[in-house]
XYZ file of C-alpha atoms in Angstrom:
670
model
C 20.131 166.883 266.768
C 20.306 163.158 266.792
C 23.727 162.284 268.224
C 24.902 165.875 268.430
C 25.915 166.413 272.031
C 25.528 170.159 272.368
C 23.335 170.664 269.281
C 20.213 172.744 269.529
C 20.841 174.159 272.962
C 23.689 176.291 271.698
C 21.368 178.086 269.291
C 18.950 178.864 272.098
C 21.639 180.672 274.068
C 23.078 182.472 271.034
C 20.737 185.504 271.353
C 21.720 185.878 275.010
C 25.405 185.747 274.127
C 24.761 188.234 271.369
C 23.092 190.836 273.597
C 25.440 190.532 276.557
C 28.742 190.467 274.768
C 27.956 193.118 272.177
C 27.445 195.682 274.898
C 30.626 194.669 276.733
C 32.844 194.805 273.670
C 31.368 197.585 271.559
C 34.185 199.985 272.280
C 36.913 197.444 271.638
C 35.296 196.439 268.392
C 35.706 199.897 266.926
C 39.403 199.066 266.698
C 38.507 195.862 264.832
C 36.427 197.900 262.403
C 39.462 200.077 261.710
C 41.581 196.965 261.320
C 39.121 195.511 258.808
C 39.055 198.743 256.853
C 42.846 198.656 256.665
C 42.742 195.071 255.399
C 40.221 195.901 252.682
C 42.298 198.887 251.555
C 45.511 196.882 251.077
C 46.967 196.756 247.585
C 47.195 193.459 245.723
C 50.937 193.514 246.304
C 50.390 193.837 250.070
C 47.722 191.112 250.110
C 50.095 188.675 248.396
C 52.603 189.316 251.185
C 50.202 188.069 253.906
C 51.692 184.887 255.456
C 50.005 181.576 254.564
C 50.568 178.163 256.165
C 49.055 175.570 253.801
C 52.355 174.922 251.995
C 54.776 174.759 254.935
C 54.948 174.397 258.699
C 56.344 177.942 258.698
C 54.315 180.967 257.522
C 55.397 182.285 254.136
C 53.864 184.648 251.623
C 51.951 183.470 248.577
C 54.603 185.177 246.468
C 57.493 183.291 248.089
C 56.050 179.831 248.718
C 57.592 176.898 246.864
C 54.159 175.465 245.909
C 51.254 176.433 243.655
C 48.780 178.099 246.022
C 45.654 180.216 245.538
C 44.126 182.346 248.275
C 40.606 183.685 248.772
C 40.620 186.624 251.178
C 37.956 188.177 253.385
C 37.878 191.008 250.873
C 36.995 188.572 248.066
C 34.251 187.013 250.195
C 32.696 190.370 250.975
C 33.057 191.838 247.472
C 31.473 188.927 245.567
C 29.117 187.808 248.335
C 30.188 184.169 248.312
C 27.534 182.076 250.079
C 29.715 179.169 251.194
C 33.268 177.883 251.123
C 32.403 175.575 248.216
C 30.963 178.556 246.328
C 34.191 180.521 246.838
C 36.784 177.884 245.920
C 34.864 176.843 242.806
C 35.912 180.202 241.311
C 39.610 179.230 241.410
C 41.498 177.880 238.404
C 41.807 174.095 238.515
C 39.219 173.665 241.276
C 35.652 172.408 240.897
C 33.053 171.455 243.499
C 30.680 168.790 242.179
C 27.790 166.546 243.227
C 27.206 162.833 242.793
C 23.902 160.994 243.091
C 24.566 160.451 246.825
C 26.826 163.264 248.064
C 27.289 166.994 247.537
C 30.234 169.357 247.612
C 33.034 167.041 246.531
C 36.117 169.082 245.698
C 38.184 168.086 242.683
C 41.559 169.627 241.871
C 42.992 169.329 238.360
C 40.211 167.009 237.264
C 41.017 164.045 239.514
C 37.518 162.697 240.207
C 36.530 161.371 243.614
C 34.043 158.575 244.301
C 30.986 159.419 246.436
C 33.391 160.476 249.178
C 35.714 163.494 249.225
C 38.968 161.769 250.176
C 41.505 162.992 247.611
C 41.659 166.653 248.721
C 42.587 167.255 252.360
C 40.592 169.853 254.323
C 42.104 171.608 257.343
C 40.775 174.145 259.829
C 43.472 176.470 261.163
C 46.143 173.994 259.964
C 44.432 171.004 261.653
C 43.573 168.126 259.243
C 40.044 166.742 259.626
C 38.451 163.702 257.960
C 36.155 160.756 258.548
C 37.536 157.477 259.904
C 35.478 155.093 257.709
C 35.165 156.845 254.342
C 38.221 159.137 254.779
C 36.093 162.018 253.449
C 35.669 165.567 254.706
C 32.958 168.191 254.965
C 33.936 171.411 253.262
C 31.073 173.522 254.618
C 31.373 172.615 258.295
C 32.451 176.274 258.701
C 30.225 179.235 257.801
C 32.023 181.447 255.314
C 31.228 184.538 257.422
C 33.645 183.153 260.031
C 36.524 182.828 257.552
C 39.538 185.133 257.333
C 40.894 183.434 254.215
C 40.959 180.123 252.347
C 44.323 178.730 251.227
C 44.241 176.141 248.417
C 47.364 174.094 247.612
C 47.140 172.474 244.171
C 48.935 169.291 243.229
C 50.402 166.406 245.263
C 50.736 167.369 248.945
C 51.565 164.070 250.648
C 55.069 165.007 251.814
C 53.581 167.491 254.289
C 50.191 165.900 254.980
C 50.315 162.222 254.059
C 47.284 160.312 252.801
C 44.197 162.209 251.567
C 46.259 165.148 250.249
C 46.448 163.218 246.987
C 45.588 166.036 244.578
C 45.698 169.030 246.917
C 44.876 170.562 250.286
C 42.536 173.295 251.551
C 43.256 175.266 254.718
C 40.324 177.243 256.174
C 41.613 180.043 258.385
C 39.102 181.370 260.900
C 38.805 185.062 261.641
C 41.727 186.717 263.370
C 41.494 186.411 267.153
C 44.045 189.139 267.903
C 41.478 191.967 268.154
C 38.203 192.056 270.069
C 35.020 192.253 268.031
C 31.494 190.898 267.728
C 29.591 190.332 264.502
C 26.020 189.196 263.794
C 24.568 188.239 260.400
C 21.009 187.602 259.293
C 20.261 186.431 255.758
C 16.815 185.912 254.231
C 16.001 184.678 250.747
C 13.438 183.133 248.459
C 12.356 179.501 248.766
C 12.406 179.843 252.609
C 16.151 180.451 252.715
C 17.497 181.848 255.995
C 20.850 181.996 257.777
C 21.764 183.128 261.308
C 25.404 183.660 262.194
C 27.182 185.155 265.190
C 30.896 185.380 265.932
C 32.950 187.050 268.602
C 36.576 187.402 269.638
C 37.799 188.786 272.942
C 40.539 188.584 275.566
C 39.740 186.257 278.466
C 42.713 187.401 280.527
C 46.341 188.254 279.882
C 47.792 186.200 276.992
C 44.466 184.400 276.499
C 42.203 185.002 273.514
C 38.842 183.414 272.790
C 36.929 183.070 269.516
C 33.359 181.777 269.216
C 31.275 181.297 266.068
C 27.700 179.986 265.812
C 25.807 179.412 262.600
C 22.482 178.010 261.444
C 21.678 177.763 257.747
C 18.402 176.637 256.183
C 18.947 176.627 252.433
C 16.117 177.596 250.135
C 14.085 174.618 248.934
C 14.151 174.351 245.161
C 12.332 171.505 243.472
C 13.217 169.706 240.270
C 12.218 166.591 238.372
C 14.730 163.763 238.520
C 14.663 160.500 236.569
C 16.204 157.519 238.354
C 17.931 154.428 236.985
C 14.649 152.579 236.548
C 13.390 155.588 234.504
C 10.867 156.629 237.159
C 10.535 160.409 237.404
C 9.510 162.319 240.503
C 9.820 165.722 242.125
C 12.873 166.060 244.388
C 13.520 168.923 246.805
C 17.134 170.075 246.541
C 18.787 171.508 249.688
C 21.781 171.586 252.044
C 21.260 172.722 255.655
C 24.218 173.489 257.940
C 24.436 174.032 261.691
C 27.875 174.540 263.185
C 29.849 175.943 266.081
C 33.566 176.715 266.294
C 35.650 177.670 269.318
C 39.313 178.717 269.448
C 41.129 179.374 272.725
C 44.723 180.595 272.649
C 46.839 180.976 275.763
C 50.525 181.676 275.304
C 52.064 178.591 273.676
C 48.811 176.593 273.798
C 45.924 176.543 271.341
C 42.640 174.627 271.515
C 40.286 174.305 268.546
C 36.839 172.710 268.578
C 34.282 172.442 265.783
C 30.929 170.662 265.671
C 28.492 170.482 262.790
C 25.355 168.940 261.368
C 24.785 168.966 257.623
C 21.473 167.711 256.240
C 21.150 167.342 252.487
C 18.977 165.623 249.922
C 20.354 162.983 247.599
C 19.146 161.655 244.265
C 19.789 157.996 245.046
C 19.196 155.111 242.673
C 16.854 152.106 242.337
C 14.297 151.753 243.847
C 13.771 155.455 243.307
C 10.898 156.227 245.654
C 12.352 154.234 248.548
C 15.619 156.160 248.833
C 15.708 159.350 246.800
C 15.311 162.725 248.414
C 16.976 162.145 251.764
C 17.794 163.662 253.998
C 21.300 162.367 254.403
C 22.491 163.544 257.808
C 26.212 164.205 258.350
C 27.289 165.246 261.822
C 30.386 165.250 263.922
C 32.826 167.123 266.061
C 36.537 167.746 266.055
C 38.832 168.725 268.912
C 42.508 169.626 268.696
C 45.239 170.799 271.023
C 48.404 172.468 269.778
C 51.573 173.434 271.563
C 54.296 175.664 270.134
C 57.618 176.333 271.822
C 60.469 178.423 270.506
C 63.891 176.817 270.798
C 66.343 179.660 270.749
C 66.132 182.483 268.259
C 65.777 180.340 265.117
C 64.094 177.084 266.178
C 60.568 175.936 266.966
C 58.956 172.767 268.304
C 55.284 172.003 267.587
C 52.934 169.293 268.847
C 49.418 168.655 267.554
C 46.737 166.280 268.818
C 43.429 165.982 266.936
C 40.324 163.873 267.539
C 37.567 163.511 264.923
C 34.217 161.799 265.434
C 31.685 161.605 262.618
C 28.338 160.011 261.829
C 26.277 159.562 258.673
C 22.660 158.452 258.849
C 19.712 158.237 256.475
C 16.423 156.413 256.026
C 16.565 153.524 253.586
C 12.827 153.613 252.807
C 10.252 156.351 252.362
C 8.132 155.082 255.295
C 11.231 155.343 257.569
C 10.931 151.708 258.643
C 14.682 151.245 258.362
C 17.641 153.577 258.858
C 21.390 153.314 258.408
C 24.006 154.520 260.886
C 27.694 155.001 260.047
C 29.858 156.135 263.006
C 33.617 156.485 263.102
C 36.487 158.197 264.866
C 40.015 159.219 264.007
C 42.967 160.189 266.235
C 45.991 162.099 264.980
C 49.318 163.019 266.608
C 52.038 165.137 265.049
C 55.379 166.345 266.396
C 57.430 168.699 264.227
C 60.608 170.704 264.541
C 61.943 173.449 262.311
C 65.213 175.289 262.509
C 66.934 178.032 260.549
C 70.400 176.501 260.433
C 72.118 179.439 258.726
C 71.034 182.352 256.566
C 70.991 179.916 253.633
C 69.748 176.628 255.132
C 66.552 175.650 256.976
C 65.376 172.260 258.198
C 61.938 170.797 259.011
C 61.497 167.392 260.668
C 58.284 165.675 261.700
C 56.630 162.463 262.793
C 52.913 161.626 262.450
C 50.748 158.875 263.891
C 47.200 158.294 262.708
C 44.563 155.723 263.638
C 40.988 155.420 262.375
C 38.166 153.109 263.361
C 34.631 152.332 262.241
C 32.523 152.383 265.410
C 29.177 151.359 263.933
C 28.033 150.404 260.451
C 24.547 148.996 260.952
C 20.881 149.245 260.024
C 18.063 149.811 262.540
C 14.258 149.678 262.493
C 11.973 152.646 263.283
C 12.165 151.851 267.030
C 15.962 151.835 267.007
C 16.315 148.055 267.216
C 19.289 146.464 265.501
C 18.481 144.766 262.176
C 21.666 144.184 260.226
C 25.338 144.694 260.942
C 28.171 145.108 258.468
C 31.605 143.601 258.628
C 33.007 147.151 258.688
C 31.986 147.680 262.332
C 35.086 147.553 264.523
C 37.519 147.695 261.634
C 40.543 149.945 262.150
C 43.627 151.119 260.290
C 46.740 152.850 261.557
C 49.871 154.350 260.081
C 52.866 156.419 261.092
C 55.236 158.538 259.060
C 58.521 160.401 259.226
C 59.048 163.430 257.025
C 61.610 166.156 256.475
C 62.188 169.198 254.303
C 65.467 171.003 253.635
C 65.426 174.553 252.311
C 68.418 176.057 250.542
C 68.502 179.761 249.673
C 71.297 181.426 247.766
C 70.807 184.881 246.292
C 68.035 184.502 243.668
C 67.963 180.694 243.881
C 65.717 178.811 246.341
C 65.471 175.011 246.619
C 63.195 172.887 248.793
C 63.801 169.127 249.121
C 61.176 167.024 250.919
C 60.561 163.358 251.666
C 57.969 161.357 253.638
C 58.250 157.703 254.660
C 54.869 156.184 255.539
C 54.360 152.841 257.275
C 50.811 151.515 256.946
C 49.745 148.356 258.800
C 48.157 146.900 255.641
C 50.226 148.360 252.830
C 53.730 148.539 254.236
C 56.152 151.287 253.237
C 55.636 154.198 250.888
C 58.294 156.807 250.121
C 57.078 160.085 248.601
C 59.273 163.013 247.668
C 59.137 166.539 246.344
C 61.582 169.031 244.886
C 60.851 172.674 244.183
C 63.095 175.331 242.744
C 62.267 179.044 242.706
C 64.199 181.629 240.764
C 63.660 185.321 241.520
C 63.625 187.076 238.157
C 63.235 190.358 240.019
C 61.800 191.684 243.255
C 58.315 191.303 241.771
C 58.647 188.275 239.501
C 59.144 184.609 240.338
C 59.396 181.394 238.365
C 58.962 177.976 240.032
C 59.674 174.393 239.010
C 57.966 171.714 241.129
C 58.226 167.920 241.039
C 56.099 166.110 243.630
C 54.675 162.699 244.491
C 51.507 161.770 246.347
C 50.070 158.738 248.101
C 46.600 157.779 249.368
C 45.803 154.560 251.198
C 42.341 153.005 250.613
C 39.633 153.802 253.131
C 38.044 151.224 255.426
C 34.884 151.495 253.318
C 36.696 150.845 250.030
C 38.438 147.817 251.500
C 35.742 146.034 253.496
C 32.222 147.201 252.563
C 29.785 144.450 251.485
C 26.182 145.184 250.475
C 25.039 143.236 247.449
C 21.573 144.763 247.828
C 23.035 148.208 247.236
C 25.144 146.886 244.373
C 28.478 147.904 245.926
C 31.372 145.772 247.140
C 34.738 146.609 248.708
C 37.991 144.975 247.718
C 40.628 143.787 250.190
C 43.167 143.510 247.367
C 43.254 147.249 246.709
C 46.588 149.052 246.539
C 47.288 152.676 247.512
C 46.842 155.392 244.901
C 50.011 157.204 243.791
C 50.809 160.173 241.581
C 53.801 162.044 240.135
C 53.451 165.652 239.056
C 55.690 168.171 237.273
C 54.800 171.834 236.995
C 56.174 175.237 236.128
C 54.675 178.435 237.486
C 55.230 182.130 236.809
C 54.217 184.865 239.272
C 54.248 188.605 238.835
C 52.928 191.297 241.139
C 52.495 195.061 241.094
C 50.613 197.427 243.424
C 47.378 197.042 241.415
C 47.892 193.853 239.383
C 48.945 190.232 239.930
C 49.334 187.125 237.779
C 49.933 183.445 238.480
C 50.232 181.119 235.474
C 50.927 177.399 235.885
C 51.398 174.472 233.502
C 51.550 170.892 234.792
C 51.851 167.278 233.634
C 50.922 164.454 236.004
C 50.884 160.656 236.142
C 48.211 158.888 238.230
C 48.415 155.198 239.079
C 46.143 152.751 240.934
C 43.322 155.310 241.150
C 40.427 153.663 242.976
C 37.074 153.571 241.188
C 33.958 151.404 240.900
C 33.949 148.858 238.095
C 30.718 147.114 237.121
C 31.076 143.335 236.935
C 29.994 139.953 238.258
C 31.148 139.100 241.784
C 31.817 135.579 243.063
C 30.770 135.412 246.720
C 32.377 133.286 249.432
C 29.707 130.558 249.050
C 30.434 130.310 245.327
C 27.293 132.051 244.092
C 27.561 134.874 241.564
C 26.196 138.365 242.202
C 25.718 139.949 238.751
C 26.189 143.590 237.785
C 27.865 144.759 241.019
C 29.959 147.903 241.506
C 33.312 146.611 242.796
C 36.132 148.857 243.974
C 39.227 148.370 241.813
C 42.566 149.985 241.073
C 42.902 151.529 237.648
C 45.811 151.541 235.246
C 48.179 154.487 234.994
C 46.895 157.543 233.140
C 48.102 161.088 232.603
C 46.623 164.521 233.129
C 47.872 167.902 232.016
C 46.697 171.461 232.011
C 47.244 175.205 232.215
C 45.910 177.453 235.001
C 45.784 181.259 234.982
C 44.722 183.514 237.845
C 45.005 187.279 237.528
C 43.647 190.229 239.482
C 43.439 193.948 238.848
C 42.466 196.811 241.160
C 42.477 200.361 239.776
C 43.035 203.498 241.776
C 39.480 204.638 241.084
C 38.032 201.505 242.753
C 37.442 199.334 239.717
C 38.435 195.708 240.216
C 38.572 192.514 238.177
C 39.618 188.902 238.582
C 39.986 186.094 236.084
C 40.489 182.392 236.817
C 40.781 180.147 233.786
C 42.075 176.680 233.114
C 42.403 174.072 230.426
C 42.825 170.435 231.447
C 42.747 167.074 229.744
C 44.174 163.600 230.050
C 44.503 160.297 228.266
C 42.366 157.143 228.606
C 45.059 154.899 230.077
C 42.640 153.959 232.874
C 39.831 152.934 230.499
C 38.054 149.940 232.011
C 34.753 148.138 232.493
C 31.929 147.222 230.203
C 31.150 150.904 229.694
C 34.805 151.726 228.920
C 34.813 154.647 231.319
C 37.899 156.610 232.328
C 38.563 159.621 234.559
C 38.897 162.387 231.970
C 35.952 161.133 229.937
C 33.655 162.947 232.376
C 35.759 166.081 233.006
C 35.155 169.328 231.046
C 38.239 170.709 229.312
C 37.609 174.394 229.987
C 36.517 176.455 232.975
C 36.709 180.137 233.676
C 35.330 182.658 236.152
C 35.393 186.383 235.417
C 34.612 188.841 238.203
C 34.111 192.612 237.947
C 33.508 195.049 240.804
C 33.177 198.764 241.355
C 33.050 200.729 244.622
C 31.666 204.211 245.300
C 32.409 205.297 248.855
C 30.315 202.813 250.867
C 28.572 201.069 247.934
C 30.005 198.093 246.018
C 28.591 196.317 242.970
C 30.064 193.049 241.710
C 29.288 190.443 239.071
C 30.714 186.944 238.561
C 30.399 185.102 235.251
C 31.329 181.394 235.261
C 31.667 179.041 232.290
C 31.935 175.252 232.252
C 32.468 173.461 228.946
C 30.684 170.306 227.807
C 31.806 166.769 228.596
C 30.798 163.180 227.990
C 28.322 161.375 230.223
C 27.646 157.665 230.743
C 24.510 157.778 228.586
C 24.596 161.110 226.737
C 26.722 164.282 226.493
C 26.659 166.900 229.265
C 25.990 170.394 227.934
C 28.152 173.416 228.625
C 26.825 176.111 230.957
C 27.229 179.790 231.830
C 26.053 181.263 235.134
C 25.897 184.875 236.281
C 25.874 186.015 239.922
C 25.265 189.621 241.021
C 26.170 191.124 244.399
C 25.430 194.598 245.785
C 26.481 195.885 249.211
C 26.063 199.083 251.191
C 27.841 199.923 254.458
C 26.786 202.553 256.983
C 27.708 203.670 260.504
C 24.799 203.882 262.910
C 25.053 204.748 266.632
C 28.672 203.596 266.766
C 28.025 200.308 264.965
C 28.825 199.310 261.396
C 25.878 197.960 259.392
C 26.343 196.201 256.070
C 23.452 195.472 253.720
C 23.985 192.913 250.998
C 21.756 191.691 248.161
C 22.909 188.610 246.250
C 21.399 187.042 243.141
C 22.744 183.587 242.355
C 22.306 182.131 238.866
C 20.465 185.140 237.467
C 19.576 183.381 234.206
C 18.375 180.135 235.876
C 21.024 178.112 234.048
C 20.955 174.340 234.515
C 24.459 173.131 235.421
C 24.964 169.356 235.368
C 27.738 166.915 236.211
C 28.221 163.505 234.634
C 27.004 160.693 236.944
C 30.394 159.005 236.849
C 30.112 156.861 240.022
C 27.417 154.237 239.278
C 26.984 154.817 235.505
C 23.716 152.872 235.356
C 21.079 154.576 233.239
C 21.430 158.083 234.729
C 23.730 160.315 232.719
C 23.852 163.445 234.867
C 23.078 164.979 238.258
C 22.421 168.695 238.840
C 24.996 171.005 240.399
C 23.061 174.265 240.032
C 19.529 175.031 238.943
C 17.079 177.826 239.564
C 17.631 181.411 240.690
C 18.086 182.394 244.323
C 17.854 185.896 245.784
C 18.876 186.849 249.308
C 19.298 189.871 251.552
C 21.867 189.926 254.351
C 22.211 192.336 257.257
C 25.557 192.298 259.065
C 26.223 194.235 262.284
C 29.763 194.773 263.533
C 29.821 195.669 267.229
């Protein structure tokens, strides 16, 4: 792997690790198997009581949190055979994972569109924020879903806790539990040359020390499709996303170390000239390291420190003959110190301070021999900010208030003050109603501020202002042993949203560059919607889940020659309906997903319905647990498209899903 310091070698030693450790830990892993069985047999009421951490520095249950949160559990992943984290979260109400002409797997929450870069929804791994220093974007699938214990999704403004990039929400990926020893190997094979290898293991190193290791290599099936570019040339493009990653967690007493490294190769559909750029691959790679320290201060207090280092690189060939390549390297450093204290039975306090710095290390083009050709003024650019935040919780009988505020000082944009207020009323032991008012803030990325490439038709803007939002929502929750419901209605104001506007640009020498995409702030606009998530699990092993949402917004941000605006390109309706049935060690599941029509830059985008089928069988063999899984994605070969809302130049849509894929997976629990 180009630039990937422990890349391929780790996959060569994976089989050795697999053989040696599985023998050593086979006995201990039988206890993990029992633990897993207990988890999968929990009632919905018990699952909702599992502590989550995406909405607070202190663990709290989904039922009691003061925010709107959805959770995907290991049971959901196994039952419906989700193939990736993006596949799983796209089944939640208010969440969609889309593609643009240049990037894949951009998460949107409540219809707030991102540019080519996923920088409005924060992604965390085990509570550690991770994002790129130049584009401020994140990579959702840097973790294999087989290594995930659960996925916590916080919807709505989240800046009080997490600062910039948690503009419309936050996603916390929790790795498998390290408290019990186990080893697990997965092999998946499918049509179109699809194959995945995955191995994970958890064990005790010595007293009070626990170690978790996960290795994964994914080669996605190659599906081909015709794509017509902006100059109306049509050619065959191979569609794929390949992932290699490794994750390590070491816990010793009060100390925790997390490391993750990845390489993601994917095609892109590009623009003009079509044959010189389309197809890819676009290579995304990087690594993240974090150290956390937790110390209890008396019976009711806790002090936490977090250090995180992110280094990322994007690279791709600019021409089909590979005579020129682009390299985009960056790093980000994050420090956080937080303190929480239960003051009395009725009052709790959280205090924190953050410091964040990001830098573009290289933003240049090179020839086929690696010689420097062209540099960009982004190279060496840096931005830093620090923030103070606090939250006060007040609990009295059935009434629960949470007041929060964050003061951010950015070296370019000065001071921002964001606040939140949530109120929860306990209607009964199994019913809650919440009122939430929250603000969010996102500072422009280095790329949005300083990028200059007239040849690519894109230009940054040093006059940009931070994006802000204000949201108001009401949520109702009800839970029973075999049924749960979360229904939410919200109304939000978004201001200064950053987007690309097509126009003529006056350069420093006075010449005019016509028809250039220039980053601009938009006018204020509103968004509103209703989200419903409900689950049912019968005593005779029938199960169902429904996620549905309606969303819309006004055209207050209408701008440009094409009069585009955010909600012009967003479908109004989504729903996912899942059904499952288990007989002893056999489970069958189906997932039906609907996406309504929307407008596109050139022509309307049609609605779509997809159907996924999953079948699994589990058996015990020689003391090991074997799971067989057959998954059919997009059974009816439905074409699912997204409006090409970024460039808006002659191409109306890009594909999200097309073609049918079939795979078989063998999982061995040691």
